[in-house]
Short mmCIF file of C-alpha atoms and ligand atoms in Angstrom, two decimals:
data_model
loop_
_atom_site.label_atom_id
_atom_site.label_comp_id
_atom_site.label_asym_id
_atom_site.label_seq_id
_atom_site.Cartn_x
_atom_site.Cartn_y
_atom_site.Cartn_z
CA MET O 62 12.71 -10.51 16.67
CA ASP O 63 15.55 -13.11 15.26
CA PHE O 64 16.07 -12.93 11.82
CA GLY O 65 20.12 -14.39 12.73
CA TYR O 66 21.49 -11.33 11.40
CA ALA O 67 25.88 -11.51 9.39
CA ALA O 68 27.52 -9.44 11.51
CA GLU O 69 27.71 -7.80 7.00
CA ASP O 70 24.68 -7.47 8.46
CA GLU O 71 24.64 -5.22 11.87
CA ALA O 72 27.36 -2.60 10.27
CA PHE O 73 25.22 -2.36 7.08
CA ARG O 74 21.93 -1.40 10.33
CA LEU O 75 24.66 0.74 12.13
CA GLU O 76 24.82 2.42 8.57
CA VAL O 77 20.96 2.96 8.31
CA ARG O 78 20.70 4.06 11.80
CA ALA O 79 23.02 6.48 12.27
CA TRP O 80 21.73 8.55 8.04
CA LEU O 81 18.22 8.52 10.53
CA ASP O 82 18.75 9.96 13.17
CA GLU O 83 20.94 12.28 11.13
CA TYR O 84 18.51 12.95 8.58
CA ALA O 85 14.61 11.39 9.74
CA LYS O 86 13.98 14.17 12.33
CA ASP O 87 13.25 16.67 9.76
CA ALA O 88 11.48 14.80 6.95
CA GLN O 89 8.31 17.55 7.33
CA ASP O 90 7.26 18.10 3.46
CA ARG O 91 7.63 14.07 2.77
CA ARG O 92 7.49 14.83 -1.32
CA GLY O 93 10.49 16.80 -0.06
CA TRP O 94 11.24 13.41 1.77
CA GLU O 95 11.70 11.19 -1.26
CA ARG O 96 14.02 12.81 -2.76
CA VAL O 97 16.20 13.05 0.41
CA LEU O 98 16.20 9.33 0.53
CA GLY O 99 16.67 8.56 -2.79
CA LYS O 100 19.86 11.13 -2.75
CA ALA O 101 20.94 8.95 -0.42
CA GLY O 102 19.97 5.67 -2.79
CA TRP O 103 17.82 3.53 -0.23
CA ILE O 104 15.06 3.67 -2.10
CA GLY O 105 15.06 0.47 -4.83
CA LEU O 106 16.46 -1.72 -2.47
CA GLY O 107 16.46 -5.26 -3.61
CA TRP O 108 14.39 -4.67 -7.12
CA ALA O 109 15.52 -7.21 -8.91
CA GLU O 110 17.47 -5.18 -10.54
CA ASP O 111 20.14 -2.66 -10.57
CA GLY O 112 21.40 0.50 -11.49
CA TYR O 113 18.58 2.75 -11.87
CA GLY O 114 20.30 5.11 -9.43
CA ASN O 115 19.01 2.36 -6.86
CA ARG O 116 20.98 0.26 -4.36
CA ARG O 117 21.91 -3.23 -3.88
CA ALA O 118 20.05 -4.90 -1.07
CA SER O 119 20.32 -9.40 0.21
CA LEU O 120 16.98 -9.77 1.95
CA THR O 121 18.17 -10.14 5.20
CA GLN O 122 19.89 -6.04 4.29
CA GLN O 123 16.34 -4.94 3.25
CA VAL O 124 14.58 -6.63 6.27
CA VAL O 125 16.76 -4.53 7.89
CA TRP O 126 16.12 -1.06 6.18
CA ALA O 127 13.34 -1.77 6.73
CA GLU O 128 13.02 -2.53 10.76
CA GLU O 129 15.37 0.44 11.36
CA TYR O 130 12.96 3.15 8.63
CA ALA O 131 9.75 2.07 11.29
CA ARG O 132 11.67 3.04 14.81
CA SER O 133 12.68 5.62 13.76
CA GLY O 134 10.04 7.80 13.38
CA ALA O 135 10.72 8.81 9.54
CA PRO O 136 7.21 8.84 8.08
CA ALA O 137 5.08 7.14 6.10
CA ARG O 138 6.19 7.05 2.53
CA SER O 139 4.68 8.82 -0.67
CA GLY O 140 6.52 6.78 -2.65
CA HIS O 141 5.72 2.85 -2.35
CA ILE O 142 3.27 2.69 -4.90
CA GLY O 143 6.43 3.50 -7.37
CA GLU O 144 8.80 1.49 -5.47
CA LYS O 145 6.88 -1.33 -4.31
CA LEU O 146 3.57 -1.69 -6.92
CA LEU O 147 4.91 0.18 -10.14
CA ALA O 148 8.48 -0.38 -10.38
CA PRO O 149 9.04 -4.44 -9.96
CA THR O 150 5.89 -4.73 -12.60
CA LEU O 151 8.30 -2.31 -15.12
CA ILE O 152 10.70 -5.15 -14.52
CA ALA O 153 9.29 -7.80 -15.05
CA HIS O 154 7.09 -6.85 -17.81
CA GLY O 155 8.77 -3.00 -19.00
CA SER O 156 10.01 -2.59 -22.32
CA GLU O 157 13.39 -1.44 -22.09
CA GLU O 158 12.80 2.04 -23.00
CA GLN O 159 10.01 1.75 -20.28
CA LYS O 160 12.95 0.55 -17.72
CA ALA O 161 15.87 3.83 -17.87
CA ARG O 162 12.66 6.21 -18.77
CA PHE O 163 10.63 5.33 -14.94
CA LEU O 164 13.21 3.57 -12.95
CA PRO O 165 15.14 6.25 -12.50
CA ALA O 166 13.03 8.63 -11.51
CA VAL O 167 11.36 6.27 -9.00
CA ALA O 168 14.99 5.67 -7.08
CA ALA O 169 16.20 8.99 -7.23
CA GLY O 170 12.15 10.03 -5.37
CA ASP O 171 11.36 12.43 -8.32
CA GLU O 172 8.49 10.74 -10.27
CA LEU O 173 5.00 9.83 -7.46
CA TRP O 174 2.43 7.09 -8.64
CA CYS O 175 -0.83 5.84 -7.76
CA GLN O 176 -2.98 3.40 -8.50
CA GLY O 177 -5.85 3.20 -10.76
CA TYR O 178 -7.61 -0.07 -10.24
CA SER O 179 -10.88 0.50 -8.96
CA GLU O 180 -14.14 2.25 -10.35
CA PRO O 181 -17.59 2.58 -9.04
CA GLY O 182 -18.50 -0.52 -10.01
CA ALA O 183 -15.32 -2.32 -10.45
CA GLY O 184 -13.58 -3.33 -6.77
CA SER O 185 -13.46 -6.68 -5.77
CA ASP O 186 -15.17 -7.33 -8.95
CA LEU O 187 -11.82 -5.98 -10.98
CA ALA O 188 -13.17 -7.60 -14.23
CA GLY O 189 -15.65 -5.29 -15.09
CA VAL O 190 -14.13 -2.01 -15.29
CA ARG O 191 -15.02 0.43 -17.83
CA THR O 192 -13.13 3.37 -17.86
CA LYS O 193 -11.77 2.93 -21.66
CA ALA O 194 -10.09 3.68 -24.01
CA GLU O 195 -9.28 4.19 -27.62
CA LEU O 196 -6.01 4.62 -29.80
CA GLY O 197 -6.27 7.78 -31.79
CA ALA O 198 -4.62 8.58 -35.38
CA ASP O 199 -2.30 10.08 -33.31
CA GLY O 200 -0.47 7.65 -31.40
CA ASN O 201 -1.89 8.41 -28.28
CA TYR O 202 -4.15 6.58 -26.37
CA TRP O 203 -7.38 9.19 -25.44
CA ILE O 204 -9.41 8.48 -21.49
CA THR O 205 -12.60 8.04 -20.33
CA GLY O 206 -14.17 7.52 -17.26
CA GLN O 207 -13.78 7.05 -14.06
CA LYS O 208 -11.43 5.55 -10.75
CA ILE O 209 -12.69 5.97 -7.43
CA TRP O 210 -10.42 4.97 -4.26
CA THR O 211 -6.97 6.58 -5.69
CA SER O 212 -4.75 6.77 -2.91
CA LEU O 213 -2.33 10.48 -2.98
CA ALA O 214 -3.43 10.63 -6.37
CA HIS O 215 -3.84 14.37 -5.04
CA GLU O 216 0.24 14.05 -5.54
CA ALA O 217 1.55 11.81 -7.29
CA ASP O 218 2.96 12.60 -10.97
CA TRP O 219 1.43 9.05 -12.62
CA CYS O 220 -1.10 7.14 -12.15
CA PHE O 221 -1.05 3.26 -13.87
CA VAL O 222 -4.90 2.92 -15.34
CA LEU O 223 -6.43 -0.46 -16.67
CA ALA O 224 -9.04 0.81 -18.87
CA ARG O 225 -10.48 -1.55 -21.68
CA THR O 226 -9.38 -0.96 -25.15
CA ASP O 227 -11.22 -3.08 -26.94
CA PRO O 228 -14.99 -2.00 -26.49
CA GLU O 229 -16.40 -5.41 -27.23
CA SER O 230 -14.69 -7.28 -24.69
CA SER O 231 -16.25 -7.75 -21.87
CA ARG O 232 -14.32 -9.26 -18.39
CA HIS O 233 -10.60 -9.30 -17.97
CA HIS O 234 -10.31 -10.01 -21.97
CA GLY O 235 -9.97 -6.37 -23.93
CA LEU O 236 -8.25 -5.02 -20.75
CA THR O 237 -4.77 -2.48 -20.88
CA PHE O 238 -2.39 -1.28 -18.67
CA LEU O 239 -1.36 2.56 -19.48
CA LEU O 240 0.55 4.47 -17.67
CA VAL O 241 -0.89 7.89 -17.65
CA PRO O 242 1.43 12.13 -16.50
CA MET O 243 -1.66 14.08 -14.31
CA ASP O 244 -0.33 16.56 -15.04
CA GLN O 245 -3.51 17.80 -17.89
CA PRO O 246 -5.66 20.14 -17.12
CA GLY O 247 -9.13 19.49 -18.12
CA ARG O 248 -8.58 15.46 -18.87
CA VAL O 249 -7.16 14.58 -15.50
CA GLU O 250 -9.67 15.94 -12.83
CA VAL O 251 -8.70 14.50 -8.42
CA ARG O 252 -11.25 15.07 -6.60
CA PRO O 253 -10.63 14.50 -2.49
CA ILE O 254 -12.58 11.63 -0.96
CA ARG O 255 -13.33 13.32 3.05
CA GLN O 256 -12.39 10.31 5.80
CA MET O 257 -14.42 10.04 8.28
CA THR O 258 -10.69 10.52 10.23
CA GLY O 259 -10.59 14.13 8.59
CA THR O 260 -8.35 13.59 6.93
CA SER O 261 -8.16 12.58 2.40
CA ASP O 262 -6.32 10.37 1.40
CA PHE O 263 -7.51 8.66 -1.35
CA ASN O 264 -10.08 10.43 -4.18
CA GLU O 265 -11.67 10.27 -7.14
CA VAL O 266 -10.21 10.44 -10.57
CA PHE O 267 -11.70 11.45 -13.32
CA PHE O 268 -10.25 11.31 -17.35
CA ASP O 269 -12.17 12.86 -19.78
CA GLY O 270 -9.84 12.69 -23.36
CA ALA O 271 -6.46 12.28 -20.81
CA ARG O 272 -4.07 10.88 -22.79
CA ALA O 273 -1.51 7.91 -22.49
CA ARG O 274 1.02 7.59 -24.91
CA ALA O 275 1.24 4.45 -27.01
CA GLU O 276 5.22 3.38 -26.11
CA HIS O 277 3.96 4.35 -22.57
CA VAL O 278 1.64 0.60 -22.53
CA VAL O 279 2.75 -2.02 -20.07
CA GLY O 280 2.62 -5.77 -22.02
CA GLY O 281 1.53 -4.88 -24.75
CA GLU O 282 -2.55 -3.38 -25.72
CA GLY O 283 -5.28 -6.40 -24.37
CA GLY O 284 -2.40 -7.96 -22.33
CA GLY O 285 -3.47 -5.44 -18.81
CA TRP O 286 -5.36 -7.87 -17.35
CA ARG O 287 -1.43 -9.92 -17.12
CA VAL O 288 0.77 -7.51 -15.88
CA ALA O 289 -2.63 -6.35 -13.09
CA MET O 290 -2.83 -9.76 -11.28
CA SER O 291 1.25 -9.76 -11.53
CA LEU O 292 1.55 -5.87 -10.20
CA LEU O 293 -1.31 -7.94 -6.84
CA GLY O 294 0.87 -10.80 -6.31
CA PHE O 295 4.69 -8.89 -5.47
CA GLU O 296 5.63 -10.31 -2.58
CA ARG O 297 4.96 -8.19 0.70
CA GLY O 298 6.97 -10.24 2.87
CA VAL O 299 9.66 -7.83 3.64
CA SER O 300 8.11 -4.74 4.49
CA THR O 301 5.01 -7.53 6.07
CA LEU O 302 7.78 -7.76 9.05
CA ALA O 303 8.65 -3.93 9.01
CA GLN O 304 4.92 -3.91 9.31
CA GLN O 305 5.18 -4.89 12.29
CA VAL O 306 7.54 -3.64 14.09
CA GLY O 307 4.78 -0.37 14.55
CA PHE O 308 2.94 -2.97 14.53
CA ALA O 309 4.61 -3.84 17.83
CA GLN O 310 4.86 -0.32 18.69
CA GLU O 311 1.37 0.40 18.38
CA LEU O 312 0.76 -2.87 21.48
CA GLY O 313 3.30 -0.97 23.50
CA ARG O 314 1.61 2.39 23.42
CA VAL O 315 -2.53 0.71 23.86
CA VAL O 316 -0.61 -1.29 26.95
CA ARG O 317 0.79 1.96 28.62
CA ALA O 318 -2.88 3.61 27.60
CA ALA O 319 -4.25 0.86 29.70
CA VAL O 320 -1.21 1.31 32.62
CA GLU O 321 -2.29 4.16 32.58
CA THR O 322 -6.03 4.26 33.03
CA GLY O 323 -6.27 1.40 35.67
CA ALA O 324 -8.42 -0.51 32.17
CA VAL O 325 -5.92 -3.72 33.02
CA GLY O 326 -7.89 -3.94 35.52
CA ASP O 327 -10.43 -5.55 33.74
CA PRO O 328 -9.53 -9.50 33.51
CA VAL O 329 -11.71 -9.09 29.74
CA VAL O 330 -8.69 -6.16 29.28
CA ARG O 331 -6.27 -8.03 29.93
CA GLU O 332 -6.94 -11.17 28.14
CA ARG O 333 -7.26 -9.11 25.13
CA LEU O 334 -3.16 -7.05 25.41
CA VAL O 335 -2.29 -10.69 25.66
CA ARG O 336 -4.31 -11.81 23.00
CA GLN O 337 -2.34 -9.24 21.25
CA TRP O 338 0.87 -10.08 21.39
CA ALA O 339 0.57 -13.56 21.45
CA GLU O 340 -0.90 -13.19 17.59
CA LEU O 341 1.65 -10.36 16.72
CA ARG O 342 4.24 -13.02 17.86
CA VAL O 343 2.68 -16.10 15.24
CA MET O 344 2.31 -13.26 12.81
CA GLY O 345 5.72 -12.90 12.51
CA TRP O 346 6.78 -16.00 12.43
CA ASN O 347 4.90 -16.87 9.86
CA ALA O 348 5.85 -13.97 7.49
CA LEU O 349 9.70 -15.22 8.67
CA ARG O 350 8.56 -18.53 7.51
CA THR O 351 7.18 -17.16 4.24
CA LEU O 352 10.10 -15.00 3.36
CA GLY O 353 11.46 -14.98 -0.21
CA ARG O 354 9.25 -18.02 -0.54
CA SER O 355 7.21 -17.76 -4.07
CA GLY O 356 4.34 -19.82 -5.61
CA ASP O 357 2.30 -20.81 -2.49
CA ALA O 358 -1.08 -19.72 -3.37
CA GLY O 359 -2.02 -18.76 -0.10
CA ALA O 360 0.63 -16.77 1.68
CA PRO O 361 -0.75 -13.32 0.81
CA SER O 362 -4.24 -13.85 1.04
CA VAL O 363 -3.22 -15.57 4.53
CA ALA O 364 -0.35 -12.89 5.79
CA LYS O 365 -3.20 -10.02 4.69
CA LEU O 366 -6.46 -12.47 7.02
CA LEU O 367 -3.54 -11.97 9.68
CA TRP O 368 -2.79 -8.71 10.39
CA GLY O 369 -5.53 -6.54 9.31
CA GLY O 370 -8.14 -8.09 11.66
CA TRP O 371 -5.37 -7.90 14.31
CA HIS O 372 -4.88 -4.45 13.12
CA GLN O 373 -8.36 -3.40 13.96
CA ARG O 374 -9.16 -5.63 17.25
CA LEU O 375 -5.73 -3.26 18.16
CA GLY O 376 -7.99 -0.10 17.36
CA GLU O 377 -11.42 -1.40 18.92
CA LEU O 378 -8.85 -1.35 21.80
CA ALA O 379 -7.12 1.68 21.54
CA VAL O 380 -10.55 3.09 22.11
CA LEU O 381 -11.72 0.94 24.38
CA VAL O 382 -9.55 1.36 27.42
CA ARG O 383 -9.28 4.96 28.18
CA GLY O 384 -13.33 4.29 28.61
CA ALA O 385 -15.30 7.64 28.47
CA ALA O 386 -12.35 9.94 26.93
CA GLY O 387 -11.50 7.86 24.68
CA GLY O 388 -15.40 9.47 22.99
CA VAL O 389 -13.95 12.88 23.38
CA GLY O 390 -11.22 14.71 20.51
CA PRO O 391 -8.08 16.21 21.86
CA GLN O 392 -9.22 19.60 21.75
CA GLU O 393 -12.14 22.05 22.45
CA TRP O 394 -14.52 21.28 19.05
CA SER O 395 -13.71 25.45 16.41
CA ALA O 396 -15.06 25.29 13.97
CA ALA O 397 -11.41 26.55 12.29
CA ALA O 398 -10.55 22.18 12.94
CA PRO O 399 -13.75 20.67 13.82
CA TYR O 400 -11.97 17.83 13.48
CA GLU O 401 -8.63 16.70 15.81
CA LEU O 402 -8.65 13.33 16.95
CA ASP O 403 -5.84 11.97 18.84
CA GLU O 404 -3.96 9.06 18.25
CA ALA O 405 -5.90 6.04 19.18
CA GLN O 406 -9.51 7.87 17.56
CA GLN O 407 -6.61 7.65 14.39
CA LEU O 408 -6.05 4.14 14.29
CA PHE O 409 -9.78 3.07 15.41
CA LEU O 410 -11.02 5.07 12.39
CA PHE O 411 -8.22 4.51 10.06
CA SER O 412 -8.14 0.48 10.74
CA ARG O 413 -11.78 0.42 9.66
CA ALA O 414 -10.59 -0.41 5.95
CA ASP O 415 -8.39 -2.31 6.98
CA THR O 416 -10.27 -5.30 5.64
CA ILE O 417 -11.98 -3.73 2.56
CA TYR O 418 -7.86 -2.86 0.25
CA GLY O 419 -6.24 -5.09 -0.80
CA GLY O 420 -8.27 -7.48 -1.82
CA SER O 421 -11.42 -7.53 1.63
CA ASP O 422 -11.43 -10.39 3.22
CA GLN O 423 -14.59 -12.15 1.43
CA VAL O 424 -12.09 -11.36 -0.70
CA GLN O 425 -9.40 -13.87 0.21
CA ARG O 426 -11.85 -16.41 1.80
CA THR O 427 -12.41 -17.43 -1.75
CA ILE O 428 -8.83 -17.19 -2.62
CA ILE O 429 -7.52 -19.34 0.28
CA ALA O 430 -10.73 -21.54 -0.17
CA GLU O 431 -10.43 -21.70 -4.08
CA ARG O 432 -6.19 -21.76 -4.69
CA VAL O 433 -5.54 -24.25 -1.31
CA LEU O 434 -8.19 -25.66 -0.14
CA GLY O 435 -9.51 -26.46 -3.39
CA LEU O 436 -12.96 -25.86 -2.54
CA PRO O 437 -16.01 -26.23 -5.92
CA ARG O 438 -15.93 -21.89 -7.05
CA GLU O 439 -17.78 -20.06 -6.20
CA PRO O 440 -21.21 -20.13 -8.17
CA LYS O 441 -20.76 -16.73 -10.03
CA GLY O 442 -24.95 -14.36 -9.72
CA VAL O 443 -26.88 -14.76 -12.75
CA VAL O 444 -26.92 -10.61 -14.54
C1 FAD T 231 -7.40 2.69 2.18
C2 FAD T 231 -8.09 2.23 1.39
C3 FAD T 231 -7.51 2.86 -0.26
C4 FAD T 231 -7.55 1.88 -1.01
N1 FAD T 231 -6.97 2.85 -2.61
C5 FAD T 231 -7.05 2.10 -3.64
C6 FAD T 231 -5.79 3.16 -4.93
O1 FAD T 231 -4.84 3.18 -4.55
N2 FAD T 231 -6.00 2.53 -5.67
C7 FAD T 231 -7.30 1.61 -6.70
O2 FAD T 231 -6.86 1.27 -7.52
N3 FAD T 231 -7.71 1.59 -5.03
C8 FAD T 231 -8.10 1.51 -3.89
N4 FAD T 231 -8.63 1.10 -2.68
C9 FAD T 231 -9.37 0.30 -3.48
C10 FAD T 231 -10.31 -0.74 -3.21
O3 FAD T 231 -9.24 -1.53 -3.90
C11 FAD T 231 -11.67 -1.70 -2.67
O4 FAD T 231 -12.22 -1.12 -2.13
C12 FAD T 231 -11.85 -2.90 -2.52
O5 FAD T 231 -11.01 -3.53 -4.05
C13 FAD T 231 -12.96 -3.20 -2.12
O6 FAD T 231 -13.75 -3.50 -2.88
P1 FAD T 231 -15.54 -2.66 -3.03
O7 FAD T 231 -15.26 -1.20 -2.34
O8 FAD T 231 -15.34 -1.89 -4.87
O9 FAD T 231 -16.28 -3.70 -2.29
P2 FAD T 231 -16.68 -4.23 -3.53
O10 FAD T 231 -16.58 -4.96 -4.05
O11 FAD T 231 -18.50 -3.73 -3.76
O12 FAD T 231 -17.06 -5.24 -1.63
C14 FAD T 231 -18.40 -4.63 -0.67
C15 FAD T 231 -18.01 -5.97 0.61
O13 FAD T 231 -18.71 -6.70 -0.71
C16 FAD T 231 -17.62 -8.06 -0.09
N5 FAD T 231 -17.50 -9.05 -1.39
C17 FAD T 231 -17.56 -9.10 -2.66
N6 FAD T 231 -17.25 -9.49 -3.98
C18 FAD T 231 -17.28 -10.76 -3.05
C19 FAD T 231 -17.42 -11.80 -2.86
N7 FAD T 231 -17.06 -13.00 -4.43
N8 FAD T 231 -17.67 -12.60 -2.22
C20 FAD T 231 -17.78 -11.66 -1.25
N9 FAD T 231 -17.96 -11.45 -0.68
C21 FAD T 231 -17.62 -10.37 -1.82
C22 FAD T 231 -16.15 -7.29 -0.33
O14 FAD T 231 -15.61 -8.16 0.96
C23 FAD T 231 -16.93 -6.20 0.96
O15 FAD T 231 -16.98 -6.70 1.91
C24 FAD T 231 -8.44 1.59 -1.93
C25 FAD T 231 -9.11 1.65 -0.44
C26 FAD T 231 -9.08 2.13 1.01
C27 FAD T 231 -10.40 1.44 2.30
#
């Protein structure tokens, strides 16, 4: 993809590539890898403020970093929730003390974060949050309730939690955004959820009188909805471009598998492969078109709709091109490892979630209908 890189950006690319060549191959332990990245200053590129241990980098250089990272085959980041969601939120809404306390630890890869929004009765309808937080006489908030689908909670040191501080309130009023330490035995319990891939990437999180310090409220008591929505709106442009480098690699592997199995001889399969390729190009151009532009209400929803469905269809193709072999695991069944999946099967099963998280397809379509096309608002059910 031609992004029009200047000479200094290409020099930056060589620096990034050399560093990743040297270090990424040893990145087995994901937590240790975050610290290696942090020590070299690669976390927090392009935060709207520097001086917290992060490096300055232009938008183009952030794209270069993300592209090279995807190409290097380095592990999926476990620090991305802190770096890409919490940090920009603190920069926009946090106090100076909050920034000084939390940003350097994110940039160093020392503290990992998870996102405590969804609850059993509040997913797409996030304003239905029922987890409670009460300000005690000791100046701390005491939190009780349950979150669900909390990615990486089993690795995280901190969780940002949307909780109801005004018991009389309803919907998006009376909610507060709290920074909660996870290491509170007996008060914070993380229960992994086993997925159909056999792995556990997300969790249920139970708060039973968990403590958050009053100075760790972001945006003031009752100001949680504004902070929570602002966090969801952070520009995903740069990471979308990087994601597409990964998508291109996955598509390349599916095409090679189709050639090896002979599935490519089927004109319907060929047409689907070419369609995936063409749609990936369109996504790339769309990402470049909207990069760095704010205020385009529909852009994030359009991007999410495009890539979620695309990736899911790629997962279906990955298994389809392998014929009957696509349904057989890579290992003999054994009680010790009953659930071995190969890469294509993992892609197929994981990508079922792509049209749900980060706002489901139906919700994205409603956003586009109401905020971009100006169609009448969706009728709300009477309860
Ligand atoms: C892989 C993964 C990781 C996740 N990680 C996190 C995390 O770290 N932290 C966190 O807080 N949450 C996380 N989530 C939760 C995610 O945000 C929710 O699953 C999502 O918001 C949908 O909510 P729900 O599951 O409650 O489904 P529901 O909201 O109950 O939706 C069920 C179905 O109804 C449809 N629907 C709902 N409302 C409408 C409407 N108004 N109009 C039309 N259709 C509608 C939906 O599109 C969906 O098809 C994760 C989810 C997944 C799959």
